[in-house]
């Protein structure tokens, strides 16, 4: 039997490392952490509670979507954010196209956006009582 403890990391394929680092580091505010000296470019970020995001530059990858269309039904990963409203406003100020759903049937408020390569990201927040 396998006993899963937690999500360790998510790996995302990117084509332009500097654009991806600007998005994940500056816009999303993730903290870059040390990465082993692999023979291919990339970057690692701390997601808290021992989880990480790994960016991998892989020119021949099939995972790059080829579109920046925001589609919450497509493959994505989700990050919990503190405030739905502040996150949506910040993304808009940064010129990041985002689709918000403050009253999702999931029970949490959702924002979907894409990184520079079109990887879909969900940013979600606890719904605060009115």
Short mmCIF file of N, CA and C in Angstrom, two decimals:
data_model
loop_
_atom_site.label_atom_id
_atom_site.label_comp_id
_atom_site.label_asym_id
_atom_site.label_seq_id
_atom_site.Cartn_x
_atom_site.Cartn_y
_atom_site.Cartn_z
N UNK A 1 0.84 -1.19 0.00
CA UNK A 1 0.00 0.00 0.00
C UNK A 1 0.88 1.25 0.00
N UNK A 2 0.52 2.23 -0.78
CA UNK A 2 1.24 3.51 -0.83
C UNK A 2 0.56 4.47 0.12
N UNK A 3 1.35 5.12 0.96
CA UNK A 3 0.83 6.12 1.88
C UNK A 3 1.39 7.47 1.44
N UNK A 4 0.55 8.27 0.81
CA UNK A 4 0.97 9.58 0.33
C UNK A 4 0.95 10.57 1.48
N UNK A 5 2.02 11.37 1.59
CA UNK A 5 2.13 12.32 2.69
C UNK A 5 1.71 13.73 2.29
N UNK A 6 2.13 14.20 1.11
CA UNK A 6 1.83 15.55 0.67
C UNK A 6 2.34 15.71 -0.76
N UNK A 7 1.96 16.79 -1.39
CA UNK A 7 2.50 17.12 -2.70
C UNK A 7 3.92 17.63 -2.51
N UNK A 8 4.89 17.04 -3.19
CA UNK A 8 6.28 17.48 -3.05
C UNK A 8 6.60 18.61 -4.03
N UNK A 9 6.37 18.38 -5.33
CA UNK A 9 6.60 19.46 -6.29
C UNK A 9 5.77 19.26 -7.54
N UNK A 10 5.62 20.34 -8.25
CA UNK A 10 4.99 20.38 -9.56
C UNK A 10 6.07 20.86 -10.52
N UNK A 11 6.21 20.20 -11.66
CA UNK A 11 7.16 20.62 -12.68
C UNK A 11 6.39 21.19 -13.86
N UNK A 12 6.82 22.35 -14.32
CA UNK A 12 6.17 23.04 -15.43
C UNK A 12 7.21 23.31 -16.50
N UNK A 13 6.89 22.95 -17.73
CA UNK A 13 7.79 23.19 -18.85
C UNK A 13 7.60 24.61 -19.35
N UNK A 14 8.71 25.33 -19.55
CA UNK A 14 8.69 26.69 -20.06
C UNK A 14 9.69 26.80 -21.21
N UNK A 15 9.49 27.79 -22.07
CA UNK A 15 10.41 27.98 -23.19
C UNK A 15 11.35 29.16 -22.96
N UNK A 16 10.91 30.15 -22.23
CA UNK A 16 11.71 31.35 -21.97
C UNK A 16 11.88 31.48 -20.46
N UNK A 17 13.04 31.08 -19.95
CA UNK A 17 13.25 31.04 -18.51
C UNK A 17 13.14 32.42 -17.88
N UNK A 18 13.67 33.43 -18.50
CA UNK A 18 13.62 34.77 -17.89
C UNK A 18 12.18 35.29 -17.80
N UNK A 19 11.40 35.07 -18.85
CA UNK A 19 9.99 35.49 -18.80
C UNK A 19 9.23 34.70 -17.73
N UNK A 20 9.52 33.42 -17.63
CA UNK A 20 8.86 32.58 -16.62
C UNK A 20 9.27 33.01 -15.21
N UNK A 21 10.56 33.30 -15.02
CA UNK A 21 11.02 33.74 -13.70
C UNK A 21 10.40 35.08 -13.32
N UNK A 22 10.23 35.96 -14.28
CA UNK A 22 9.57 37.24 -14.00
C UNK A 22 8.13 36.99 -13.55
N UNK A 23 7.44 36.10 -14.25
CA UNK A 23 6.05 35.81 -13.91
C UNK A 23 5.93 35.16 -12.54
N UNK A 24 6.65 34.07 -12.32
CA UNK A 24 6.51 33.34 -11.06
C UNK A 24 7.16 34.06 -9.88
N UNK A 25 8.28 34.71 -10.12
CA UNK A 25 8.98 35.41 -9.04
C UNK A 25 8.42 36.79 -8.75
N UNK A 26 8.39 37.65 -9.76
CA UNK A 26 7.96 39.03 -9.52
C UNK A 26 6.44 39.16 -9.44
N UNK A 27 5.73 38.61 -10.42
CA UNK A 27 4.28 38.80 -10.45
C UNK A 27 3.58 37.95 -9.39
N UNK A 28 3.89 36.64 -9.32
CA UNK A 28 3.23 35.80 -8.34
C UNK A 28 3.89 35.86 -6.96
N UNK A 29 5.10 36.42 -6.89
CA UNK A 29 5.76 36.61 -5.59
C UNK A 29 6.33 35.35 -4.97
N UNK A 30 6.60 34.31 -5.79
CA UNK A 30 7.20 33.09 -5.25
C UNK A 30 8.68 33.29 -4.98
N UNK A 31 9.17 32.63 -3.94
CA UNK A 31 10.58 32.75 -3.55
C UNK A 31 11.40 31.68 -4.26
N UNK A 32 12.39 32.15 -5.06
CA UNK A 32 13.27 31.22 -5.74
C UNK A 32 14.21 30.57 -4.73
N UNK A 33 14.43 29.28 -4.91
CA UNK A 33 15.32 28.53 -4.00
C UNK A 33 16.42 27.86 -4.82
N UNK A 34 17.44 27.37 -4.12
CA UNK A 34 18.58 26.72 -4.78
C UNK A 34 18.11 25.51 -5.58
N UNK A 35 18.78 25.31 -6.69
CA UNK A 35 18.47 24.21 -7.61
C UNK A 35 19.77 23.47 -7.90
N UNK A 36 19.74 22.15 -7.94
CA UNK A 36 20.97 21.41 -8.29
C UNK A 36 21.48 21.81 -9.67
N UNK A 37 22.77 21.61 -9.93
CA UNK A 37 23.36 22.03 -11.21
C UNK A 37 23.05 21.04 -12.35
N UNK A 38 21.79 20.95 -12.70
CA UNK A 38 21.40 20.07 -13.82
C UNK A 38 22.05 20.55 -15.11
N UNK A 39 22.04 19.70 -16.13
CA UNK A 39 22.63 20.07 -17.42
C UNK A 39 21.59 20.71 -18.35
N UNK A 40 20.52 21.23 -17.78
CA UNK A 40 19.50 21.95 -18.54
C UNK A 40 19.02 23.11 -17.66
N UNK A 41 18.58 24.20 -18.28
CA UNK A 41 18.17 25.36 -17.49
C UNK A 41 16.82 25.17 -16.81
N UNK A 42 16.65 25.92 -15.73
CA UNK A 42 15.39 25.88 -15.00
C UNK A 42 15.51 26.71 -13.73
N UNK A 43 14.49 26.65 -12.92
CA UNK A 43 14.47 27.37 -11.64
C UNK A 43 13.52 26.64 -10.71
N UNK A 44 13.77 26.74 -9.41
CA UNK A 44 12.90 26.13 -8.40
C UNK A 44 12.37 27.22 -7.50
N UNK A 45 11.12 27.04 -7.04
CA UNK A 45 10.46 27.98 -6.14
C UNK A 45 9.85 27.25 -4.95
N UNK A 46 9.88 27.92 -3.81
CA UNK A 46 9.28 27.40 -2.59
C UNK A 46 7.80 27.74 -2.59
N UNK A 47 6.95 26.73 -2.40
CA UNK A 47 5.51 26.96 -2.33
C UNK A 47 5.00 26.89 -0.90
N UNK A 48 5.91 26.71 0.05
CA UNK A 48 5.51 26.60 1.46
C UNK A 48 5.16 25.18 1.84
N UNK A 49 5.26 24.90 3.12
CA UNK A 49 4.92 23.59 3.68
C UNK A 49 5.65 22.45 2.98
N UNK A 50 6.87 22.71 2.51
CA UNK A 50 7.70 21.68 1.90
C UNK A 50 7.41 21.40 0.44
N UNK A 51 6.51 22.14 -0.18
CA UNK A 51 6.18 21.93 -1.59
C UNK A 51 6.96 22.91 -2.46
N UNK A 52 7.23 22.50 -3.68
CA UNK A 52 8.02 23.31 -4.59
C UNK A 52 7.40 23.35 -5.98
N UNK A 53 7.78 24.37 -6.74
CA UNK A 53 7.47 24.47 -8.16
C UNK A 53 8.80 24.43 -8.90
N UNK A 54 8.91 23.55 -9.87
CA UNK A 54 10.12 23.44 -10.68
C UNK A 54 9.82 23.89 -12.10
N UNK A 55 10.56 24.87 -12.58
CA UNK A 55 10.47 25.29 -13.98
C UNK A 55 11.55 24.56 -14.75
N UNK A 56 11.20 23.98 -15.87
CA UNK A 56 12.15 23.22 -16.69
C UNK A 56 12.10 23.77 -18.10
N UNK A 57 13.25 24.19 -18.63
CA UNK A 57 13.32 24.61 -20.02
C UNK A 57 13.59 23.37 -20.85
N UNK A 58 12.64 23.06 -21.71
CA UNK A 58 12.74 21.86 -22.54
C UNK A 58 12.20 22.21 -23.92
N UNK A 59 13.09 22.59 -24.85
CA UNK A 59 12.65 23.10 -26.15
C UNK A 59 11.75 22.15 -26.94
N UNK A 60 11.94 20.85 -26.78
CA UNK A 60 11.14 19.91 -27.56
C UNK A 60 9.93 19.39 -26.81
N UNK A 61 9.59 19.98 -25.70
CA UNK A 61 8.51 19.46 -24.86
C UNK A 61 7.16 19.53 -25.55
N UNK A 62 6.36 18.55 -25.31
CA UNK A 62 5.00 18.53 -25.84
C UNK A 62 4.03 19.18 -24.87
N UNK A 63 4.50 19.52 -23.65
CA UNK A 63 3.61 20.06 -22.63
C UNK A 63 3.29 21.53 -22.81
N UNK A 64 4.07 22.26 -23.60
CA UNK A 64 3.77 23.66 -23.83
C UNK A 64 2.50 23.73 -24.68
N UNK A 65 1.48 24.41 -24.21
CA UNK A 65 0.14 24.36 -24.79
C UNK A 65 0.02 24.98 -26.18
N UNK A 66 0.83 25.96 -26.48
CA UNK A 66 0.70 26.61 -27.78
C UNK A 66 -0.43 27.61 -27.83
N UNK A 67 -1.01 27.92 -26.70
CA UNK A 67 -2.07 28.91 -26.61
C UNK A 67 -2.02 29.57 -25.24
N UNK A 68 -2.50 30.81 -25.18
CA UNK A 68 -2.61 31.47 -23.88
C UNK A 68 -4.10 31.62 -23.50
N UNK A 69 -4.93 30.84 -24.17
CA UNK A 69 -6.35 30.84 -23.83
C UNK A 69 -6.51 30.28 -22.42
N UNK A 70 -7.25 31.00 -21.59
CA UNK A 70 -7.45 30.57 -20.21
C UNK A 70 -8.57 29.54 -20.20
N UNK A 71 -8.23 28.33 -19.77
CA UNK A 71 -9.19 27.24 -19.75
C UNK A 71 -9.03 26.48 -18.44
N UNK A 72 -9.93 26.71 -17.50
CA UNK A 72 -9.86 26.06 -16.20
C UNK A 72 -10.08 24.56 -16.24
N UNK A 73 -10.53 24.04 -17.39
CA UNK A 73 -10.71 22.60 -17.52
C UNK A 73 -9.45 21.93 -18.06
N UNK A 74 -8.47 22.71 -18.49
CA UNK A 74 -7.21 22.17 -19.00
C UNK A 74 -6.31 21.83 -17.80
N UNK A 75 -5.25 21.09 -18.06
CA UNK A 75 -4.30 20.75 -17.00
C UNK A 75 -3.83 22.04 -16.32
N UNK A 76 -3.80 22.03 -15.00
CA UNK A 76 -3.36 23.20 -14.24
C UNK A 76 -2.95 22.78 -12.85
N UNK A 77 -2.30 23.68 -12.16
CA UNK A 77 -2.05 23.49 -10.73
C UNK A 77 -2.61 24.69 -10.02
N UNK A 78 -2.89 24.53 -8.73
CA UNK A 78 -3.54 25.59 -7.97
C UNK A 78 -2.68 26.01 -6.80
N UNK A 79 -2.63 27.32 -6.59
CA UNK A 79 -1.95 27.89 -5.43
C UNK A 79 -3.00 28.62 -4.59
N UNK A 80 -2.97 28.41 -3.30
CA UNK A 80 -3.88 29.12 -2.39
C UNK A 80 -3.29 30.50 -2.14
N UNK A 81 -4.12 31.53 -2.25
CA UNK A 81 -3.70 32.90 -1.99
C UNK A 81 -4.49 33.46 -0.82
N UNK A 82 -3.99 34.51 -0.24
CA UNK A 82 -4.62 35.09 0.94
C UNK A 82 -5.91 35.82 0.60
N UNK A 83 -5.90 36.57 -0.51
CA UNK A 83 -7.06 37.40 -0.82
C UNK A 83 -7.41 37.29 -2.31
N UNK A 84 -8.63 36.90 -2.58
CA UNK A 84 -9.13 36.84 -3.95
C UNK A 84 -9.09 38.23 -4.59
N UNK A 85 -9.66 39.21 -3.91
CA UNK A 85 -9.77 40.56 -4.47
C UNK A 85 -8.40 41.18 -4.72
N UNK A 86 -7.51 41.10 -3.74
CA UNK A 86 -6.17 41.70 -3.90
C UNK A 86 -5.38 40.99 -5.00
N UNK A 87 -5.51 39.68 -5.09
CA UNK A 87 -4.80 38.93 -6.13
C UNK A 87 -5.30 39.30 -7.51
N UNK A 88 -6.61 39.36 -7.69
CA UNK A 88 -7.17 39.72 -8.99
C UNK A 88 -6.77 41.14 -9.38
N UNK A 89 -6.81 42.07 -8.44
CA UNK A 89 -6.41 43.46 -8.72
C UNK A 89 -4.93 43.53 -9.09
N UNK A 90 -4.08 42.79 -8.38
CA UNK A 90 -2.64 42.78 -8.67
C UNK A 90 -2.38 42.24 -10.08
N UNK A 91 -3.02 41.14 -10.45
CA UNK A 91 -2.83 40.58 -11.78
C UNK A 91 -3.24 41.58 -12.85
N UNK A 92 -4.36 42.26 -12.64
CA UNK A 92 -4.81 43.26 -13.62
C UNK A 92 -3.82 44.41 -13.74
N UNK A 93 -3.28 44.88 -12.58
CA UNK A 93 -2.28 45.96 -12.62
C UNK A 93 -1.04 45.53 -13.40
N UNK A 94 -0.69 44.26 -13.32
CA UNK A 94 0.49 43.73 -14.01
C UNK A 94 0.20 43.37 -15.47
N UNK A 95 -1.04 43.56 -15.90
CA UNK A 95 -1.39 43.26 -17.28
C UNK A 95 -1.57 41.77 -17.56
N UNK A 96 -1.80 40.98 -16.51
CA UNK A 96 -2.00 39.54 -16.68
C UNK A 96 -3.50 39.29 -16.88
N UNK A 97 -3.84 38.69 -18.00
CA UNK A 97 -5.24 38.35 -18.25
C UNK A 97 -5.66 37.28 -17.24
N UNK A 98 -6.78 37.47 -16.62
CA UNK A 98 -7.26 36.53 -15.60
C UNK A 98 -8.77 36.43 -15.66
N UNK A 99 -9.27 35.25 -15.33
CA UNK A 99 -10.70 35.00 -15.25
C UNK A 99 -11.02 34.65 -13.81
N UNK A 100 -11.88 35.45 -13.20
CA UNK A 100 -12.22 35.24 -11.81
C UNK A 100 -13.59 34.60 -11.64
N UNK A 101 -13.71 33.83 -10.58
CA UNK A 101 -14.98 33.22 -10.22
C UNK A 101 -15.09 33.27 -8.70
N UNK A 102 -15.61 34.38 -8.14
CA UNK A 102 -15.65 34.52 -6.69
C UNK A 102 -16.66 33.61 -6.00
N UNK A 103 -17.57 33.03 -6.76
CA UNK A 103 -18.62 32.20 -6.17
C UNK A 103 -18.62 30.80 -6.77
N UNK A 104 -17.45 30.21 -6.91
CA UNK A 104 -17.31 28.88 -7.50
C UNK A 104 -18.05 27.84 -6.65
N UNK A 105 -18.60 26.83 -7.31
CA UNK A 105 -19.26 25.75 -6.58
C UNK A 105 -18.25 24.88 -5.81
N UNK A 106 -16.97 25.13 -6.01
CA UNK A 106 -15.95 24.37 -5.28
C UNK A 106 -15.94 24.70 -3.80
N UNK A 107 -16.42 25.90 -3.46
CA UNK A 107 -16.37 26.34 -2.07
C UNK A 107 -15.24 27.32 -1.82
N UNK A 108 -14.44 27.60 -2.82
CA UNK A 108 -13.40 28.63 -2.71
C UNK A 108 -13.47 29.52 -3.94
N UNK A 109 -13.03 30.76 -3.79
CA UNK A 109 -12.99 31.71 -4.90
C UNK A 109 -11.81 31.37 -5.80
N UNK A 110 -12.02 31.40 -7.12
CA UNK A 110 -10.99 30.99 -8.06
C UNK A 110 -10.64 32.10 -9.04
N UNK A 111 -9.35 32.12 -9.39
CA UNK A 111 -8.84 32.97 -10.47
C UNK A 111 -8.00 32.06 -11.35
N UNK A 112 -8.25 32.10 -12.65
CA UNK A 112 -7.42 31.34 -13.59
C UNK A 112 -6.65 32.32 -14.45
N UNK A 113 -5.37 32.02 -14.68
CA UNK A 113 -4.53 32.81 -15.56
C UNK A 113 -3.53 31.87 -16.21
N UNK A 114 -2.71 32.41 -17.09
CA UNK A 114 -1.68 31.62 -17.76
C UNK A 114 -0.33 32.27 -17.56
N UNK A 115 0.71 31.43 -17.50
CA UNK A 115 2.08 31.96 -17.49
C UNK A 115 2.45 32.32 -18.93
N UNK A 116 3.66 32.85 -19.18
CA UNK A 116 4.02 33.26 -20.54
C UNK A 116 3.96 32.13 -21.57
N UNK A 117 4.06 30.86 -21.14
CA UNK A 117 3.99 29.73 -22.07
C UNK A 117 2.58 29.16 -22.20
N UNK A 118 1.62 29.75 -21.52
CA UNK A 118 0.26 29.26 -21.61
C UNK A 118 -0.09 28.20 -20.59
N UNK A 119 0.82 27.87 -19.67
CA UNK A 119 0.48 26.94 -18.60
C UNK A 119 -0.59 27.57 -17.72
N UNK A 120 -1.67 26.84 -17.49
CA UNK A 120 -2.80 27.37 -16.72
C UNK A 120 -2.51 27.25 -15.23
N UNK A 121 -2.81 28.32 -14.50
CA UNK A 121 -2.62 28.36 -13.06
C UNK A 121 -3.93 28.81 -12.43
N UNK A 122 -4.33 28.11 -11.40
CA UNK A 122 -5.47 28.52 -10.59
C UNK A 122 -4.93 29.14 -9.32
N UNK A 123 -5.43 30.30 -8.99
CA UNK A 123 -5.13 30.95 -7.72
C UNK A 123 -6.45 30.97 -6.97
N UNK A 124 -6.50 30.34 -5.80
CA UNK A 124 -7.77 30.30 -5.10
C UNK A 124 -7.65 30.78 -3.68
N UNK A 125 -8.76 31.21 -3.14
CA UNK A 125 -8.78 31.81 -1.81
C UNK A 125 -10.01 31.32 -1.07
N UNK A 126 -9.87 31.29 0.24
CA UNK A 126 -10.98 30.95 1.10
C UNK A 126 -12.06 32.01 0.92
N UNK A 127 -13.30 31.57 0.88
CA UNK A 127 -14.41 32.50 0.79
C UNK A 127 -14.69 33.01 2.19
N UNK A 128 -14.60 34.32 2.34
CA UNK A 128 -14.83 34.92 3.65
C UNK A 128 -16.31 35.24 3.81
N UNK A 129 -16.87 34.94 4.99
CA UNK A 129 -18.29 35.25 5.20
C UNK A 129 -18.56 36.75 5.06
N UNK A 130 -19.70 37.07 4.50
CA UNK A 130 -20.06 38.48 4.29
C UNK A 130 -20.46 39.14 5.59
#
